[in-house]
Amino acid sequence: MAFYSINGRSVAYRLLGAEVNPLVVLAHPLGMSQAVWDDVIPALLPRYRVLTWDLPGHGASQAVSGEQITPADLAAEALALVELAGAQRFHFAGTSIGGVVGQQLIAEHSDRLLSATLTNTGAVIGNPDLWNTRADRVRHEGLMAMSQEIVPRWFAPAAFEESPALKAGWCTQMGRGDDESYAQLCEMLGRDTFTGKLAAKNAKVQLFGGSEDMATPPATLEALAAELDGAPLEIVDGVGHVPSVEAPVLFAQKLLAVLATDLGDVANHGVAYATGLETRKQVLGEEHVARSTANANSLDAPFQQMITRLAWGELWSNDDLTRRERSMITTGILAALGREELTLHLKTAQRIGLSEAELRQVLMHVAIYGGVPAANHAFALAKELGWGESFR
């Protein structure tokens, strides 16, 4: 876990995975913490870079410092962390109030979103009286006392049967939160809604709900889907308010399906240039792609477009292999053939996070199946680029 100061307040966050992978930002529910994603993250990391953070006064993040907080404030925190990660566009997934953050991003920053997965949330959640009453009670009774009645609403009965310690664990976590931060977030949910603010935003959106969710029942998700121009909605049977905790394997599978790049009908229409360009920038870096584009002229501009569509669109954008796996394959082929692009892809392997041991094995395979001289040249070039450590 790391910390970053945003508007004078310390925010706890995690940034995991290789820099070249598409960024996925995950936002947790009210009263919980970024730990709700712990059992989902391992399934994402082979293909994605993952950013999670704690909302104000939750987990290890510092409490609120003002008298009122808004969805725009929470979205600004998320964007500040995205900037820290060095990403221009990103995938977003949020549950409950995390989904409210997602709605704010859709409403005001849809151009930054590769996709938005909103679970167990709504354009309107509850009503002002409910939230204002809860805020008042939290300020007077405290989160620890309130947790005993709130936490059971988060999970389906089967979840408590499967994990008897689940309630006590999340009551403890909730009780450690800051009362005033929680109260202000309650007031925000009662005050700020997204009715009439989400139409025609041209964002890829997927909604999920739980059949056993008492906080945001299916009807609330159906209303949100209508606000989002009929966005697809799936209600997961037997799940309550927090699918990433109750059914992490199933939820990870569903999320991965949403995140995957839709290449369309490749056989008949190929892959869009924009898709290949997005991937090319992520893997090689924006500066390299900008140089290549700037150096192109009337002779080779069509060639640059072709390799962007074919190499980076049809191959590197395909999720059948991870970018780590593609890097090893590409490096091995270029080394065996002695191509000058080997330098670029050895640098790319560093960005992807290939280990020294992995590169060594790739080049030793080259020695056996492609020839010792080719491998010897590749080893020498890799050392020039900073691979390996001296024994001296």
mmCIF file with all atom_site columns, C-alpha atoms in Angstrom, residues 86 115-116 135 180 187 208 257 271 298 341 353:
data_model
loop_
_atom_site.group_PDB
_atom_site.id
_atom_site.type_symbol
_atom_site.label_atom_id
_atom_site.label_alt_id
_atom_site.label_comp_id
_atom_site.label_asym_id
_atom_site.label_entity_id
_atom_site.label_seq_id
_atom_site.pdbx_PDB_ins_code
_atom_site.Cartn_x
_atom_site.Cartn_y
_atom_site.Cartn_z
_atom_site.occupancy
_atom_site.B_iso_or_equiv
_atom_site.pdbx_formal_charge
_atom_site.auth_seq_id
_atom_site.auth_comp_id
_atom_site.auth_asym_id
_atom_site.auth_atom_id
_atom_site.pdbx_PDB_model_num
ATOM 1  C CA . GLY A 1 86  ? 0.439   7.730   -16.037 1.00 0.00 ? 86  GLY A CA 1
ATOM 2  C CA . SER A 1 115 ? -15.347 0.811   -20.058 1.00 0.00 ? 115 SER A CA 1
ATOM 3  C CA . ALA A 1 116 ? -17.390 1.255   -16.885 1.00 0.00 ? 116 ALA A CA 1
ATOM 4  C CA . ALA A 1 135 ? -25.712 10.243  9.070   1.00 0.00 ? 135 ALA A CA 1
ATOM 5  C CA . GLU A 1 180 ? -17.775 12.118  10.109  1.00 0.00 ? 180 GLU A CA 1
ATOM 6  C CA . GLU A 1 187 ? -25.582 12.887  3.084   1.00 0.00 ? 187 GLU A CA 1
ATOM 7  C CA . PHE A 1 208 ? -24.439 -6.057  -12.374 1.00 0.00 ? 208 PHE A CA 1
ATOM 8  C CA . ALA A 1 257 ? -15.428 -10.498 -20.175 1.00 0.00 ? 257 ALA A CA 1
ATOM 9  C CA . VAL A 1 271 ? -9.598  -4.413  -36.498 1.00 0.00 ? 271 VAL A CA 1
ATOM 10 C CA . SER A 1 298 ? 3.901   9.827   -47.802 1.00 0.00 ? 298 SER A CA 1
ATOM 11 C CA . GLU A 1 341 ? 13.584  -4.329  -33.862 1.00 0.00 ? 341 GLU A CA 1
ATOM 12 C CA . GLY A 1 353 ? 8.117   -6.550  -16.309 1.00 0.00 ? 353 GLY A CA 1
#
